[in-house]
PDB file of C-alpha atoms in Angstrom:
ATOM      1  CA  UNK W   1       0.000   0.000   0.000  1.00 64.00           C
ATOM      2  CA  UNK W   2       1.649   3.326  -1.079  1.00 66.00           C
ATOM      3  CA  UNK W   3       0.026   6.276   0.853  1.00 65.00           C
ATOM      4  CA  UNK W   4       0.408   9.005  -1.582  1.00 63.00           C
ATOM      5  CA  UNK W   5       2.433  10.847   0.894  1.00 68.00           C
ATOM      6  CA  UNK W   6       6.121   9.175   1.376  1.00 68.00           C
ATOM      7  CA  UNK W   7       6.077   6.063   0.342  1.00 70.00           C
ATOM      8  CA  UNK W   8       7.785   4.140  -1.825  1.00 71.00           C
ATOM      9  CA  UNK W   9       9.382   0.331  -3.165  1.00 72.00           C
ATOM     10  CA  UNK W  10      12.597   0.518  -4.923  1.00 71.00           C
ATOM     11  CA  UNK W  11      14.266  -1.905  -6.848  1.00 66.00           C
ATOM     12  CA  UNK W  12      17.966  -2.634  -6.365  1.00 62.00           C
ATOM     13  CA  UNK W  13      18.564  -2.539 -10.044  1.00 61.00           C
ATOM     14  CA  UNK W  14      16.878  -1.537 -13.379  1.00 58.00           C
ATOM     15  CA  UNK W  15      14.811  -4.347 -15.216  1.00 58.00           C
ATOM     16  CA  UNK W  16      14.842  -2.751 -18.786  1.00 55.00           C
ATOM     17  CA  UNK W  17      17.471  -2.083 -21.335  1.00 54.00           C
ATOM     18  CA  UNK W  18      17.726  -0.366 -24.464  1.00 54.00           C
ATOM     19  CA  UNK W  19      18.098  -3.575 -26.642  1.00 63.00           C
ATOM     20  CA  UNK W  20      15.090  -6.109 -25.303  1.00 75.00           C
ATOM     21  CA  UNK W  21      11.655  -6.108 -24.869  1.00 83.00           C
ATOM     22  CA  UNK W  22       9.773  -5.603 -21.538  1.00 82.00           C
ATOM     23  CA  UNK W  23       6.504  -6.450 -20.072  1.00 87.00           C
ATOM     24  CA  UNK W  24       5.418  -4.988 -16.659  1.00 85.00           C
ATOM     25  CA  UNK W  25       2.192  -7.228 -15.093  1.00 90.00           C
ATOM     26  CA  UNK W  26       0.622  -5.653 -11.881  1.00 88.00           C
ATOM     27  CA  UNK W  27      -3.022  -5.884  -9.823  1.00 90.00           C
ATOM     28  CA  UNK W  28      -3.488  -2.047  -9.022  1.00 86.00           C
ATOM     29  CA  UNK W  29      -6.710  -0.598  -7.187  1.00 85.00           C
ATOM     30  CA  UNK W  30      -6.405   3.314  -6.733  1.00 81.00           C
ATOM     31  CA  UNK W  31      -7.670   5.007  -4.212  1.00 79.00           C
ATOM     32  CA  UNK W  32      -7.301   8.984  -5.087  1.00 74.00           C
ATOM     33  CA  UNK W  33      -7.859  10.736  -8.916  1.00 67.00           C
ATOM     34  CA  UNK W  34      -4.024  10.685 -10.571  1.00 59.00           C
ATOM     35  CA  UNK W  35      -2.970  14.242 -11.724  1.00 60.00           C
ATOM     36  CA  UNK W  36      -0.435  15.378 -12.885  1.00 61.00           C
ATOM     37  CA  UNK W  37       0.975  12.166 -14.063  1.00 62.00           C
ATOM     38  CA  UNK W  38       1.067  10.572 -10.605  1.00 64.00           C
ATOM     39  CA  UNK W  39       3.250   7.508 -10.656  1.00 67.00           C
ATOM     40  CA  UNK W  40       2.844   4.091 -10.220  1.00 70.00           C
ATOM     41  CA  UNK W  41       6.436   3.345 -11.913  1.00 70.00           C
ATOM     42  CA  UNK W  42       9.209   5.756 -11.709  1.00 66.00           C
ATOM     43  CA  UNK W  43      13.124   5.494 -12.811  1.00 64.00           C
ATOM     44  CA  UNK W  44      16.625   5.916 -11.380  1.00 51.00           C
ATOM     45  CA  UNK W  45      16.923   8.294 -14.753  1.00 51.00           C
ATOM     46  CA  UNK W  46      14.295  10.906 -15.887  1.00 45.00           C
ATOM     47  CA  UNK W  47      11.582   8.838 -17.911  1.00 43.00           C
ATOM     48  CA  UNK W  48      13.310   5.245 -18.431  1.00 49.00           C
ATOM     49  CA  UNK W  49      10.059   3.942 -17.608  1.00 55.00           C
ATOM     50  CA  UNK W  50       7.533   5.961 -16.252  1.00 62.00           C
ATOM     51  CA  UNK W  51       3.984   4.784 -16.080  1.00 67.00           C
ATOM     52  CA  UNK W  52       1.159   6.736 -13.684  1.00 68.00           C
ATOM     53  CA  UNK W  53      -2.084   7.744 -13.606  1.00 70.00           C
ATOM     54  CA  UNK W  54      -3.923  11.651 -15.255  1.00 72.00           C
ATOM     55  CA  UNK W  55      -7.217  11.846 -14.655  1.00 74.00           C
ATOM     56  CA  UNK W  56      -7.916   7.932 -14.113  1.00 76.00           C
ATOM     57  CA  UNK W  57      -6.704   7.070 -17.205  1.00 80.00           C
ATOM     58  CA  UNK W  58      -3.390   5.060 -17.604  1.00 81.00           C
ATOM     59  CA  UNK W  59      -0.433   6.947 -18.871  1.00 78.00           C
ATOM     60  CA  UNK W  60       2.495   6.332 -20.071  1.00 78.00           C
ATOM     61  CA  UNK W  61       5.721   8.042 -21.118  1.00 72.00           C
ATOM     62  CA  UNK W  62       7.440   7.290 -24.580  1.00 67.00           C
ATOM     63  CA  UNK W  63      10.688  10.130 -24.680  1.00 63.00           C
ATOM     64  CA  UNK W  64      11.372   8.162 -28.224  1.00 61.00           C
ATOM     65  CA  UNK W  65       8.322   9.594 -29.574  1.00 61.00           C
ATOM     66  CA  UNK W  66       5.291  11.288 -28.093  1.00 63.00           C
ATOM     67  CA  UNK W  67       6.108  12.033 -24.401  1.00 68.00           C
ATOM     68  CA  UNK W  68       3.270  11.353 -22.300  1.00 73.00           C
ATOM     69  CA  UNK W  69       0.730   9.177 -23.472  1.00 74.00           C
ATOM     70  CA  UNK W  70      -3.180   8.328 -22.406  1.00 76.00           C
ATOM     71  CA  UNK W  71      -5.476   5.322 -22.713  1.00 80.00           C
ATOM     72  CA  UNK W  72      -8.750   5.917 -23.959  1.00 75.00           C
ATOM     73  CA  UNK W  73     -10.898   4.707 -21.247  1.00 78.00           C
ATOM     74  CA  UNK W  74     -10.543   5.516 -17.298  1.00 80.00           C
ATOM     75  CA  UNK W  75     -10.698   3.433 -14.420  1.00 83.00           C
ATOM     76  CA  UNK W  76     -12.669   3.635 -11.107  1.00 86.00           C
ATOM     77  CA  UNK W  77     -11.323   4.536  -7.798  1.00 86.00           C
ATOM     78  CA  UNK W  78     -11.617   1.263  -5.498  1.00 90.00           C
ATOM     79  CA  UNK W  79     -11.793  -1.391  -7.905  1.00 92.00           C
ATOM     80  CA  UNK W  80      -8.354  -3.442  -8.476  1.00 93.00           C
ATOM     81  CA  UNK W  81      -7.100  -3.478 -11.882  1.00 92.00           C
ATOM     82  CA  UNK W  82      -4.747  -5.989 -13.670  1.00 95.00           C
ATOM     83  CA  UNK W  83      -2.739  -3.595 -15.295  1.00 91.00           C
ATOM     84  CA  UNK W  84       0.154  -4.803 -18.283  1.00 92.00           C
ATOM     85  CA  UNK W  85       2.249  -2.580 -19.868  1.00 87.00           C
ATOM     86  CA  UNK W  86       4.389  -4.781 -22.792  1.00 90.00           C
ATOM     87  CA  UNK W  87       7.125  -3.038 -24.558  1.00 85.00           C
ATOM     88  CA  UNK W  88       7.708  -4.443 -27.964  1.00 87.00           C
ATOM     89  CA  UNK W  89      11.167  -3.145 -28.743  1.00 83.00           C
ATOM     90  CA  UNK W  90      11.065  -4.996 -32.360  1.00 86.00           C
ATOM     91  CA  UNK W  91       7.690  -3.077 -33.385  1.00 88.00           C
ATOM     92  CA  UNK W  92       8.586  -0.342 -31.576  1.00 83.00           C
ATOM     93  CA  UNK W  93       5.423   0.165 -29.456  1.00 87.00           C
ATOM     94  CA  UNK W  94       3.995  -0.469 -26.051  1.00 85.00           C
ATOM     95  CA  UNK W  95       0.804  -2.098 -25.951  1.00 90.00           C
ATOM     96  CA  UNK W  96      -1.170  -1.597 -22.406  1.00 90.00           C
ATOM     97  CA  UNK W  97      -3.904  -3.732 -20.905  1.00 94.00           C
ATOM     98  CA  UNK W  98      -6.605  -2.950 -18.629  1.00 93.00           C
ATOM     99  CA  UNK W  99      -8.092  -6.382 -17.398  1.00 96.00           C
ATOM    100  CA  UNK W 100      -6.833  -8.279 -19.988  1.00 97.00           C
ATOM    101  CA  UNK W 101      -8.550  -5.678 -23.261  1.00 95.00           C
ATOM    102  CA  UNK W 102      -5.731  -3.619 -25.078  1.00 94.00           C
ATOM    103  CA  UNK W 103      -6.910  -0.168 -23.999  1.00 90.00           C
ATOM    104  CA  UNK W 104      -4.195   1.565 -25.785  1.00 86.00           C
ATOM    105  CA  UNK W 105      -1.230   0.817 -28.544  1.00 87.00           C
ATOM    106  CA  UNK W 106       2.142   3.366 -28.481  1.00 83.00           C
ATOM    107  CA  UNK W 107       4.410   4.255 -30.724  1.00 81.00           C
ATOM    108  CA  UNK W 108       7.545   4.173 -29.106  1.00 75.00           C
ATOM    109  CA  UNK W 109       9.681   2.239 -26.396  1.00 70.00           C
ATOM    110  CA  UNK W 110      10.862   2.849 -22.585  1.00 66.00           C
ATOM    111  CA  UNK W 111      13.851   5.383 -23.368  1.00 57.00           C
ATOM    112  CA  UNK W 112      17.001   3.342 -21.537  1.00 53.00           C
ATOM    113  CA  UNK W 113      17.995   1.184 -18.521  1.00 54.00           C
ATOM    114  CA  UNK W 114      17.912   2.856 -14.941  1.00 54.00           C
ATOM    115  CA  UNK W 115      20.038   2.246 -12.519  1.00 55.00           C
ATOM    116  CA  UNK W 116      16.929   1.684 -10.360  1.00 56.00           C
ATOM    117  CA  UNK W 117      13.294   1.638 -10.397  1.00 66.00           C
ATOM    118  CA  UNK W 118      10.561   3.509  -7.823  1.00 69.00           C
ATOM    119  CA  UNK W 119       7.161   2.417  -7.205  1.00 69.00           C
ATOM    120  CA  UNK W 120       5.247   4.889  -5.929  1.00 64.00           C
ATOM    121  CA  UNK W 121       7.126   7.949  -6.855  1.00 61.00           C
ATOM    122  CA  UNK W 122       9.156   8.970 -10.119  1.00 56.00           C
ATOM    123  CA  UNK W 123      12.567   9.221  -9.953  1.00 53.00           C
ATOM    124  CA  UNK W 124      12.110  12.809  -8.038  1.00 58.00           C
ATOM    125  CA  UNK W 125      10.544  11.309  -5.500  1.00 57.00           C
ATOM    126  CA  UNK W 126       7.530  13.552  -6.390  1.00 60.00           C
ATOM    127  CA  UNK W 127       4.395  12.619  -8.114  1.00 62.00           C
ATOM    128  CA  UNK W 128       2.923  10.336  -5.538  1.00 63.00           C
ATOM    129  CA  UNK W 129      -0.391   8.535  -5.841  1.00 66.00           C
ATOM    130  CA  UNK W 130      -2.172   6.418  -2.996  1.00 72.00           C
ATOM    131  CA  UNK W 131      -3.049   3.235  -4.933  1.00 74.00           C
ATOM    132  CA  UNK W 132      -2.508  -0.674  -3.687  1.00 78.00           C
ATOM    133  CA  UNK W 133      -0.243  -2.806  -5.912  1.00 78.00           C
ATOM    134  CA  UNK W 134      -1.332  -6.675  -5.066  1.00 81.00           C
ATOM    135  CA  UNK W 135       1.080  -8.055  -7.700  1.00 83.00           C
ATOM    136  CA  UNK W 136       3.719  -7.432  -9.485  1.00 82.00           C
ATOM    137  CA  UNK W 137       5.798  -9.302 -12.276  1.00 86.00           C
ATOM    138  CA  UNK W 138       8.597  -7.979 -14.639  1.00 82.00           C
ATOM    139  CA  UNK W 139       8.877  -9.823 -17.616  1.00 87.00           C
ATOM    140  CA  UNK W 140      12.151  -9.644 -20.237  1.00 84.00           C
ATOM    141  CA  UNK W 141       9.999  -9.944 -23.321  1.00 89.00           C
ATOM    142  CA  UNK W 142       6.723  -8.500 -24.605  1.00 91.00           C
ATOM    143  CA  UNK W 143       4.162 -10.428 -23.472  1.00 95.00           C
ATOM    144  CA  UNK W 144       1.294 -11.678 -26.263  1.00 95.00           C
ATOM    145  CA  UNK W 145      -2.580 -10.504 -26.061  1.00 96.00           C
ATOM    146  CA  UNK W 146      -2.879 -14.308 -25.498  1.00 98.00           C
ATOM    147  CA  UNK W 147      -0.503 -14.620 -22.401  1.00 98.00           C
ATOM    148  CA  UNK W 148      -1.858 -11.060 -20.944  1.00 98.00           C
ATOM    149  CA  UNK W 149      -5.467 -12.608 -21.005  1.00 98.00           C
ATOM    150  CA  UNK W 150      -4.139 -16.375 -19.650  1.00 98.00           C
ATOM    151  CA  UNK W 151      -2.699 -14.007 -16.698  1.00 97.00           C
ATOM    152  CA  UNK W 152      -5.801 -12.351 -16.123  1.00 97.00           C
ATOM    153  CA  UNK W 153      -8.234 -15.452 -15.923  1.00 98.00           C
ATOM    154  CA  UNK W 154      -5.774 -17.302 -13.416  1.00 97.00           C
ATOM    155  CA  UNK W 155      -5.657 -14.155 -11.144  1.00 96.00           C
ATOM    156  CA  UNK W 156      -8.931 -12.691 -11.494  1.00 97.00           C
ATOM    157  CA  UNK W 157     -11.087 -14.476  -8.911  1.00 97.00           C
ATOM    158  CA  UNK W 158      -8.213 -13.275  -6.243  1.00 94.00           C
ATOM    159  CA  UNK W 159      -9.498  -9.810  -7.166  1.00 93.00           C
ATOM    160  CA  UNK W 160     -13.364 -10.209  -7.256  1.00 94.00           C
ATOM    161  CA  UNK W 161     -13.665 -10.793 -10.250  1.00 95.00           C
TER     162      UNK W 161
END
């Protein structure tokens, strides 16, 4: 549970890297409205990966391309989420998943490898967001629609669903 205050989880390393794919799986439920790009995922470097909430809606940063970047649909305050965010270095886009639907395809990839990674915070230590991470798996490849929604219906009934 990250209070939106102080609090953070930090990695001891970084888990991406300019040459492979990436897939980051987690069960989120938020409990306050994201602005101002409040993170759930922040990096020892400014914007290696960065992925938070604006408005409800799932953002995430692409320096490559676009900067910042929104999904079309929000989510609801209370109500855990299986969030994926796969980075397909090869295609060049990041594909993320809300409950196992693609709510969003990006051009563009995570920038580099940190030396670190913040949940919580961004690499400031600013940006906070009170939100409950149940789960969380870091995967070195981009994970398939297929093995995003095989995830999902194994986990789900832990959730509510």
């Amino acid at each position: 549970y990250f209070d939106g205050t102080n609090d953070y989880a930090q990695t001891n390393d970084g888990f991406a890297s300019t040459s492979s794919s990436v897939s980051i799986e987690m069960w989120v439920e938020m409990y306050e409205t994201g602005t101002s790009y409040a993170r759930l995922i922040g990096s020892g470097g400014p914007f290696a990966i960065d992925v938070g909430f604006e408005n409800n809606k799932v953002a995430v940063y692409t320096p490559t391309t676009s900067g910042w970047q929104l999904t079309t649909t929000g989510l609801s305050l209370n109500t855990p989420y299986h969030l994926v965010i796969a980075n397909n270095k090869a295609s060049n886009e990041i594909n993320v998943y809300i409950n196992s639907v693609n709510y969003g395809t990006f051009t563009g990839s995570f920038a580099t490898d940190a030396a670190w990674h913040k949940l919580g915070v961004d690499y400031a230590n600013t940006s906070p967001l009170e939100y409950f991470c149940g789960k969380m798996r870091v995967y070195h490849k981009n994970l398939t629609s297929s093995e995003v929604l095989d995830n999902w219906l194994a986990e789900k009934s832990n959730y509510g669903y």
